[in-house]
mmCIF file of C-alpha atoms in Angstrom:
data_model
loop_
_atom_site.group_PDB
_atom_site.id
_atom_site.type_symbol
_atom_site.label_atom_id
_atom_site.label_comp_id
_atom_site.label_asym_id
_atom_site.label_seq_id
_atom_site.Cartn_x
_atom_site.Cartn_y
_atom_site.Cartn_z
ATOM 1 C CA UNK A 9 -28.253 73.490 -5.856
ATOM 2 C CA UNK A 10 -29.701 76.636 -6.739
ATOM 3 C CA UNK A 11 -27.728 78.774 -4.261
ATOM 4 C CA UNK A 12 -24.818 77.688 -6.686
ATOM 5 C CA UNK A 13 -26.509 80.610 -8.866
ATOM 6 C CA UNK A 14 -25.502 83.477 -6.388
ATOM 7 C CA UNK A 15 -22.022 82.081 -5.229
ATOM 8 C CA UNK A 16 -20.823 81.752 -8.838
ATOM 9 C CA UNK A 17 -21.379 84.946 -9.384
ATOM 10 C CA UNK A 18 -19.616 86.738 -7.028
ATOM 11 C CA UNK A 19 -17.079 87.676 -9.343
ATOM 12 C CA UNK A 20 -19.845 90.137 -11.099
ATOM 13 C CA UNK A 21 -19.469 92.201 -8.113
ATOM 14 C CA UNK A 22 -16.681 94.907 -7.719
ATOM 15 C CA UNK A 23 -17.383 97.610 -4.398
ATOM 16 C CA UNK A 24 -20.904 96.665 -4.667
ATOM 17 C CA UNK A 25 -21.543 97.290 -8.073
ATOM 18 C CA UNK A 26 -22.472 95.150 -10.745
ATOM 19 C CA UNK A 27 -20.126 94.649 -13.572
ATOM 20 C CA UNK A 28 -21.297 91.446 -15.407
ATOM 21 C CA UNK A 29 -20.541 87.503 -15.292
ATOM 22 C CA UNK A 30 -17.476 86.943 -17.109
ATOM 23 C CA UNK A 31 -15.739 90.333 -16.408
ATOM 24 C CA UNK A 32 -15.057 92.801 -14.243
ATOM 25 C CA UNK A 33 -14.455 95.800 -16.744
ATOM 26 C CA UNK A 34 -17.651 97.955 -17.090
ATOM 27 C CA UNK A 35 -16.712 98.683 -20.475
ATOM 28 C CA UNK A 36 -17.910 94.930 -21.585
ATOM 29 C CA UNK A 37 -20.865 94.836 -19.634
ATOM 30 C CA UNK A 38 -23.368 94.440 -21.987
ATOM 31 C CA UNK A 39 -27.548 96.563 -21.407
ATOM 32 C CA UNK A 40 -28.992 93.917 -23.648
ATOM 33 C CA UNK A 41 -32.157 91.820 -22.535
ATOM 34 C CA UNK A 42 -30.783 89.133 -25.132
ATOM 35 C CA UNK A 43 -27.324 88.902 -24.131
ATOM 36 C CA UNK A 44 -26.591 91.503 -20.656
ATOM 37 C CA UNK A 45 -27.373 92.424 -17.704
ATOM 38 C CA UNK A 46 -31.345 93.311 -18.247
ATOM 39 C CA UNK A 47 -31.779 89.057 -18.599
ATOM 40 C CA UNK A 48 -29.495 87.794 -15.724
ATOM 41 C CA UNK A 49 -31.905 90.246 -13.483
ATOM 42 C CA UNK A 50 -34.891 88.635 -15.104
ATOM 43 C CA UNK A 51 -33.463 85.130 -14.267
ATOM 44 C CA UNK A 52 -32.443 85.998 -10.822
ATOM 45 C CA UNK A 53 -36.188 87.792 -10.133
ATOM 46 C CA UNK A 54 -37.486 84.179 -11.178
ATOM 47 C CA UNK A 55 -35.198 82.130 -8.964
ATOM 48 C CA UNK A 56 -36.389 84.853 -6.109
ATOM 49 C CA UNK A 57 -39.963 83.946 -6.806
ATOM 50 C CA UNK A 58 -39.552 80.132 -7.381
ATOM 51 C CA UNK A 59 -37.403 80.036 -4.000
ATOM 52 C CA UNK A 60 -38.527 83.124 -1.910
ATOM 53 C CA UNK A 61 -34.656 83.054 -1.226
ATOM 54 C CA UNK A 62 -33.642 86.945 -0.546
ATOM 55 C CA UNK A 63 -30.017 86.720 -1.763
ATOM 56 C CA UNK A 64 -31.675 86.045 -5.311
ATOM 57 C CA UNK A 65 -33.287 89.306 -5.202
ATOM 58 C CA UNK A 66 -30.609 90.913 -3.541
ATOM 59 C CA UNK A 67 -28.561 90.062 -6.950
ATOM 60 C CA UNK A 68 -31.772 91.244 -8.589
ATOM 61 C CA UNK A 69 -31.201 94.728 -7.317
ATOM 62 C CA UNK A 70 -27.755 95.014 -7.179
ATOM 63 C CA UNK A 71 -27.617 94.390 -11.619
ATOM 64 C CA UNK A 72 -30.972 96.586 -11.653
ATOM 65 C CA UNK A 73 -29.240 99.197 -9.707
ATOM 66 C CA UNK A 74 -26.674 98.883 -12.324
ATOM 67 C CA UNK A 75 -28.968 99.701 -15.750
ATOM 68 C CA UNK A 76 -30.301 102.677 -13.546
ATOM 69 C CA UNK A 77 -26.547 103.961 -13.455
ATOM 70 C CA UNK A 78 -26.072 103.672 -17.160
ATOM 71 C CA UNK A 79 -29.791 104.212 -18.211
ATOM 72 C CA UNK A 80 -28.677 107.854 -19.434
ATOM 73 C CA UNK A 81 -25.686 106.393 -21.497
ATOM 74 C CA UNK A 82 -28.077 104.373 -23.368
ATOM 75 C CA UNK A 83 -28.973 104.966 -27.109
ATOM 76 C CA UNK A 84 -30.675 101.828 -28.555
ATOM 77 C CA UNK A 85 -33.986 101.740 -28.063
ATOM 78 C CA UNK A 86 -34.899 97.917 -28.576
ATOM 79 C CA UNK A 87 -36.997 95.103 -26.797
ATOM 80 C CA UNK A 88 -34.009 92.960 -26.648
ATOM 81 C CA UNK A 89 -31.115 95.552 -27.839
ATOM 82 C CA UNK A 90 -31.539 98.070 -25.141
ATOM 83 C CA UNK A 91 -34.060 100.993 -23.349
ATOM 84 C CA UNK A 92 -37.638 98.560 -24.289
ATOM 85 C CA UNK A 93 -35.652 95.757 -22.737
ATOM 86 C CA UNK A 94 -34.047 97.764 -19.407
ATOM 87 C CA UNK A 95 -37.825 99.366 -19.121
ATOM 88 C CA UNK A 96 -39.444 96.154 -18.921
ATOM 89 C CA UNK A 97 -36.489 94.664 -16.682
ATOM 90 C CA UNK A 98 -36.999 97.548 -14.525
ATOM 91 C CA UNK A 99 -40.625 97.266 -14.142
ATOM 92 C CA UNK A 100 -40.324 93.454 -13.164
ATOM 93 C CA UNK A 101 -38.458 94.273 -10.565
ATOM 94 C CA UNK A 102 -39.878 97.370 -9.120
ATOM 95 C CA UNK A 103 -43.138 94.850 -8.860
ATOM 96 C CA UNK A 104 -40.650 92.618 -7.241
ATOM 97 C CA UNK A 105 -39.134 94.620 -4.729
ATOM 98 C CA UNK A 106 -42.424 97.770 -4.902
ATOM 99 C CA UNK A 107 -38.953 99.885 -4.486
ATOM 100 C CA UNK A 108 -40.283 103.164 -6.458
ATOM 101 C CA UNK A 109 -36.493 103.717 -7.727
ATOM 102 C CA UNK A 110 -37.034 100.593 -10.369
ATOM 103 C CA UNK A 111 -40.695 102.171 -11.102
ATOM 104 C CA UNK A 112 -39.096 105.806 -11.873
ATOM 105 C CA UNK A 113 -36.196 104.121 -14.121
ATOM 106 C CA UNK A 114 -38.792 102.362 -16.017
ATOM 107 C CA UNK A 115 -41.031 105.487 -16.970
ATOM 108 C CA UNK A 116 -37.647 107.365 -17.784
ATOM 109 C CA UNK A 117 -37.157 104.256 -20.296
ATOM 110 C CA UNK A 118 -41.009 105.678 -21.486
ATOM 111 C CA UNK A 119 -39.541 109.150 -21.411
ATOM 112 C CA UNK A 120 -36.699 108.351 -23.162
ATOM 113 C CA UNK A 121 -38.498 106.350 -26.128
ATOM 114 C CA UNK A 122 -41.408 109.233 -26.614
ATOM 115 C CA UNK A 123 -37.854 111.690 -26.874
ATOM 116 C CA UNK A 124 -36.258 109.538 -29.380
ATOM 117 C CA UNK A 125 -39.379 108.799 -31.646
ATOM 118 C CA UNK A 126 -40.042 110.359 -35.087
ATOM 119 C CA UNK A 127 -42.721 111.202 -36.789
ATOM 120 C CA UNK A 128 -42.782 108.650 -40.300
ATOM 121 C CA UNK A 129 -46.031 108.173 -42.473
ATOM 122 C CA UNK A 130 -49.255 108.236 -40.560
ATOM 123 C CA UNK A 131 -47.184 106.968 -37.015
ATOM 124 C CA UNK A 132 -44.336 107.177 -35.659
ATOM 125 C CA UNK A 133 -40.354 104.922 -35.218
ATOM 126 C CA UNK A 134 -37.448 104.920 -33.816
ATOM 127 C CA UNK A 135 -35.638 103.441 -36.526
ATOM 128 C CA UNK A 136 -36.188 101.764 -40.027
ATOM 129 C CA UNK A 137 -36.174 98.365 -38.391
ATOM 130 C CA UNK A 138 -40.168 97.070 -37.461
ATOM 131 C CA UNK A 139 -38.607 93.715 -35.976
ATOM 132 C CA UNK A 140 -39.444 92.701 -32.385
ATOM 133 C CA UNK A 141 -35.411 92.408 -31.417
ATOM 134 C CA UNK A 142 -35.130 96.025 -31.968
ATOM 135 C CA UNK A 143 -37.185 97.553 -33.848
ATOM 136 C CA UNK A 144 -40.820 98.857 -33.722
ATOM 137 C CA UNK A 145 -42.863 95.542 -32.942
ATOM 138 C CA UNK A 146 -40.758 95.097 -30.057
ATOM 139 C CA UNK A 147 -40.591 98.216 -28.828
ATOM 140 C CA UNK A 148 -44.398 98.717 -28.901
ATOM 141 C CA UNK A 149 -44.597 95.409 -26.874
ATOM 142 C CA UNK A 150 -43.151 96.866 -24.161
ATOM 143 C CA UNK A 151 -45.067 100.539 -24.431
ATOM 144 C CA UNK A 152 -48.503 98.013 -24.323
ATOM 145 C CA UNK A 153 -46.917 96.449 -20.902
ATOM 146 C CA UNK A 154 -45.855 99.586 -19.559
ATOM 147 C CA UNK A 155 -49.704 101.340 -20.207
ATOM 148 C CA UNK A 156 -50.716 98.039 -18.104
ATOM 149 C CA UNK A 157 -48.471 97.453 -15.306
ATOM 150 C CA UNK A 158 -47.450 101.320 -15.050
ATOM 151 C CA UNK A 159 -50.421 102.264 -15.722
ATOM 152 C CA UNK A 160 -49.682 104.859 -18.026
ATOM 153 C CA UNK A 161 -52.228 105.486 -20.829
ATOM 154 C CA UNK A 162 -49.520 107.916 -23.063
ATOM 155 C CA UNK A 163 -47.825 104.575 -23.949
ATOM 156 C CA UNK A 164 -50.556 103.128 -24.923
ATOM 157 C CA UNK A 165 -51.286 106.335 -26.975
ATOM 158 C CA UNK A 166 -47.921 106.195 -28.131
ATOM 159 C CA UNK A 167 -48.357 102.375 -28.936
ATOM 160 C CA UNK A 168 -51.363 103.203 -31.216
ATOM 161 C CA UNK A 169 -48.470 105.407 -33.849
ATOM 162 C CA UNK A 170 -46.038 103.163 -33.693
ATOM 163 C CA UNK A 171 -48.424 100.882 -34.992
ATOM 164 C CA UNK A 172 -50.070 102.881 -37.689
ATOM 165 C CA UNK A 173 -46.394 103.097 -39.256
ATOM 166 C CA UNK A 174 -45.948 99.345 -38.895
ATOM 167 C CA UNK A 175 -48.984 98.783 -41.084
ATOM 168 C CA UNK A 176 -47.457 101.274 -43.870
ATOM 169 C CA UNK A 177 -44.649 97.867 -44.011
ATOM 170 C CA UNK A 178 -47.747 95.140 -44.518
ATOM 171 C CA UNK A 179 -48.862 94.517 -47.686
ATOM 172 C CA UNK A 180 -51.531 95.965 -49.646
ATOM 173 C CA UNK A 181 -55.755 95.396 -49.471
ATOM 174 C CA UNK A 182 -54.988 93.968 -52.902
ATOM 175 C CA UNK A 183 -51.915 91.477 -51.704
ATOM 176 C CA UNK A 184 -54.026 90.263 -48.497
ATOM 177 C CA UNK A 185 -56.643 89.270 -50.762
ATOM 178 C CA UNK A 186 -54.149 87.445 -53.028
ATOM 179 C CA UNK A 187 -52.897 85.500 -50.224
ATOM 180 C CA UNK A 188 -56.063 84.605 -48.697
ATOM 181 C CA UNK A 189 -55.552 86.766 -45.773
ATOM 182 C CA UNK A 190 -58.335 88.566 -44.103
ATOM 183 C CA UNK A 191 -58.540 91.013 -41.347
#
């Protein structure tokens, strides 16, 4: 039943490259986690694990290969809306498949965030959103994963600023109080 997964989506495939479920025009392929590519390789790296059937990572690859191609394209820097979400999709399968390629893409996604941050307050963001879709909490989520499983202590570093901004958006010692909240 599960090799159902792989044969319906042959159609995603055009000369070997990955193009998407429901078309086969790049333009509409979507780099999401929530709604592209970066979630169909996360569901086909599960189906590899839960089956140890190769044709499941195979797809893995082939749609991972994919966000490498377009990686540089890329201007969103999101958890779920774009270069958070490819990282972490990248790193889950480079510890899938220990093929250094996926490794490398994901610590460009690193790269690319430290490029695109600014200095705000007493941190640092990428935009004025703080939401984990695509904002700071979710983009910090994945820095704090990357400093683990890539073991690379800058995004940890980098995690630390991000967070000091986020904190500017709480609400005050005084408010806490007033809400019972301690920390």
């Amino acid at each position: 039943m599960l090799r159902g997964g792989s044969r319906l989506l042959k159609f995603a495939y055009s000369n070997s490259e990955w193009h998407g479920p429901r078309t086969r025009d790049p333009k509409t392929v979507s780099l999401d986690l929530y709604s592209g590519t970066p979630g169909v390789v996360l569901f086909f790296l599960e189906l590899y694990r839960s089956t140890n059937d190769q044709t499941y990572l195979k797809d893995a690859r082939a749609a991972a290969d994919y966000l490498l191609a377009h990686l540089a394209d890329e201007k969103e820097t999101g958890l779920y809306d774009r270069i958070s979400g490819i990282g972490f999709t990248l790193t889950e399968t480079f510890k899938a498949t220990r093929d250094l390629k996926y490794r490398e893409g994901a610590l460009r996604c690193l790269q690319l965030l430290y490029e695109r941050a600014e200095k705000a307050g007493r941190g640092i963001e990428w935009s004025g959103t703080t939401d984990i879709i695509s904002g700071s909490a979710g983009i910090g989520l994945f820095l704090l994963y990357a400093a683990r499983e890539l073991k690379n202590p800058h995004a940890r570093e980098v995690t630390q600023l991000a967070g000091l901004r986020l904190i500017e958006f709480g609400p005050s010692d005084r408010e806490r109080a007033e809400m019972g909240c301690k920390f």
